[in-house]
Amino acid sequence: MARGLGRGLDAFFPEINENENDTVQEIAIKECRPNPYQPRKTFHADAIEELKESILEYGIIQPLTVRKSIKGYEIVVGERRFRAAKEAGLETIPVIIKELTDEKMMELALLENLQREDLTPVEEAHAYANLIRELKVTQDELAKRLGKSRSHIANMVRLLSLPEQVIAYINNGELSMGHGRALLGLKDKSKLIAVVNKVRQEKLNVRQIEKLITELNEKPVKKKTTAKKDIFLQERESFLRDRLGTAVSIHRGKRKGKIEIEFYSNDDLERIMEVLDK
């Protein structure tokens, strides 16, 4: 699961804080609809059922935050409470109405879920990718806005370059984000599914996968008689890997050298280009 943020939502969106000018209103539940920018795609039935029972006994203690839309209201914060209230058969729900742009809605929906640790790694990755695309920002700019490190954003988005089958395993918890990051290091992508099957069958942990992938990546190298890279090239490779968030190889010939930078999709290439442009 995604780690929660180290600071509250008020640090990012002071405009959503409740103050003396805010009034709690009761509105018809049928006038509300889910946040169109909700990054969380899975709402577990047992959790909704538990919240429903609490609402039936104590009511909705914390009002939802909504914004006025053309047709009724869109939920900004509190979609689980909304779903549980519908299950409980409530006709009205308490809300605080705020004026927010689409951009703020997208960011706030992601931040709330990250803070509550509600997102799967795949949902988090898709949310970052959507924000980068819709807000037209770089990974570095998004990281600063969300209070995350650039490398975290880059590593999460890279998960989306894995095959759909592998992404599904990560999304349902069969593989972890650590598994996914390790699998991205496999150079021969044609072997990826075979490696994933081995991981699942033998229940390999992340360290075991990293060792396996290192062995697979080194096999073609052993056939060559190339000399071991000097410490300077190794350090430069390490620096570029951390900066670009992808595999980098530096080769030095007698008269010239070359740098190989791996990318996994058009979006990943665009991300690398943005970093290089900076």
Tab-separated table of N, CA and C in Angstrom, residues 50 57 77 109 154 277:
chain	number	residue	atom	x	y	z
A	50	GLU	N	-18.911	-2.379	7.299
A	50	GLU	CA	-18.549	-1.975	8.663
A	50	GLU	C	-18.881	-0.506	8.897
A	57	GLU	N	-25.682	3.308	13.616
A	57	GLU	CA	-25.690	3.453	15.072
A	57	GLU	C	-25.411	4.879	15.526
A	77	VAL	N	-14.329	14.971	-0.837
A	77	VAL	CA	-13.766	14.080	0.184
A	77	VAL	C	-14.906	13.346	0.874
A	109	ALA	N	-8.168	14.505	-4.392
A	109	ALA	CA	-8.603	13.113	-4.360
A	109	ALA	C	-7.412	12.182	-4.164
A	154	ALA	N	8.726	8.730	-10.077
A	154	ALA	CA	9.272	8.061	-11.265
A	154	ALA	C	9.146	6.553	-11.147
A	277	ASP	N	15.779	17.622	-20.434
A	277	ASP	CA	15.562	19.005	-20.839
A	277	ASP	C	15.860	19.964	-19.698
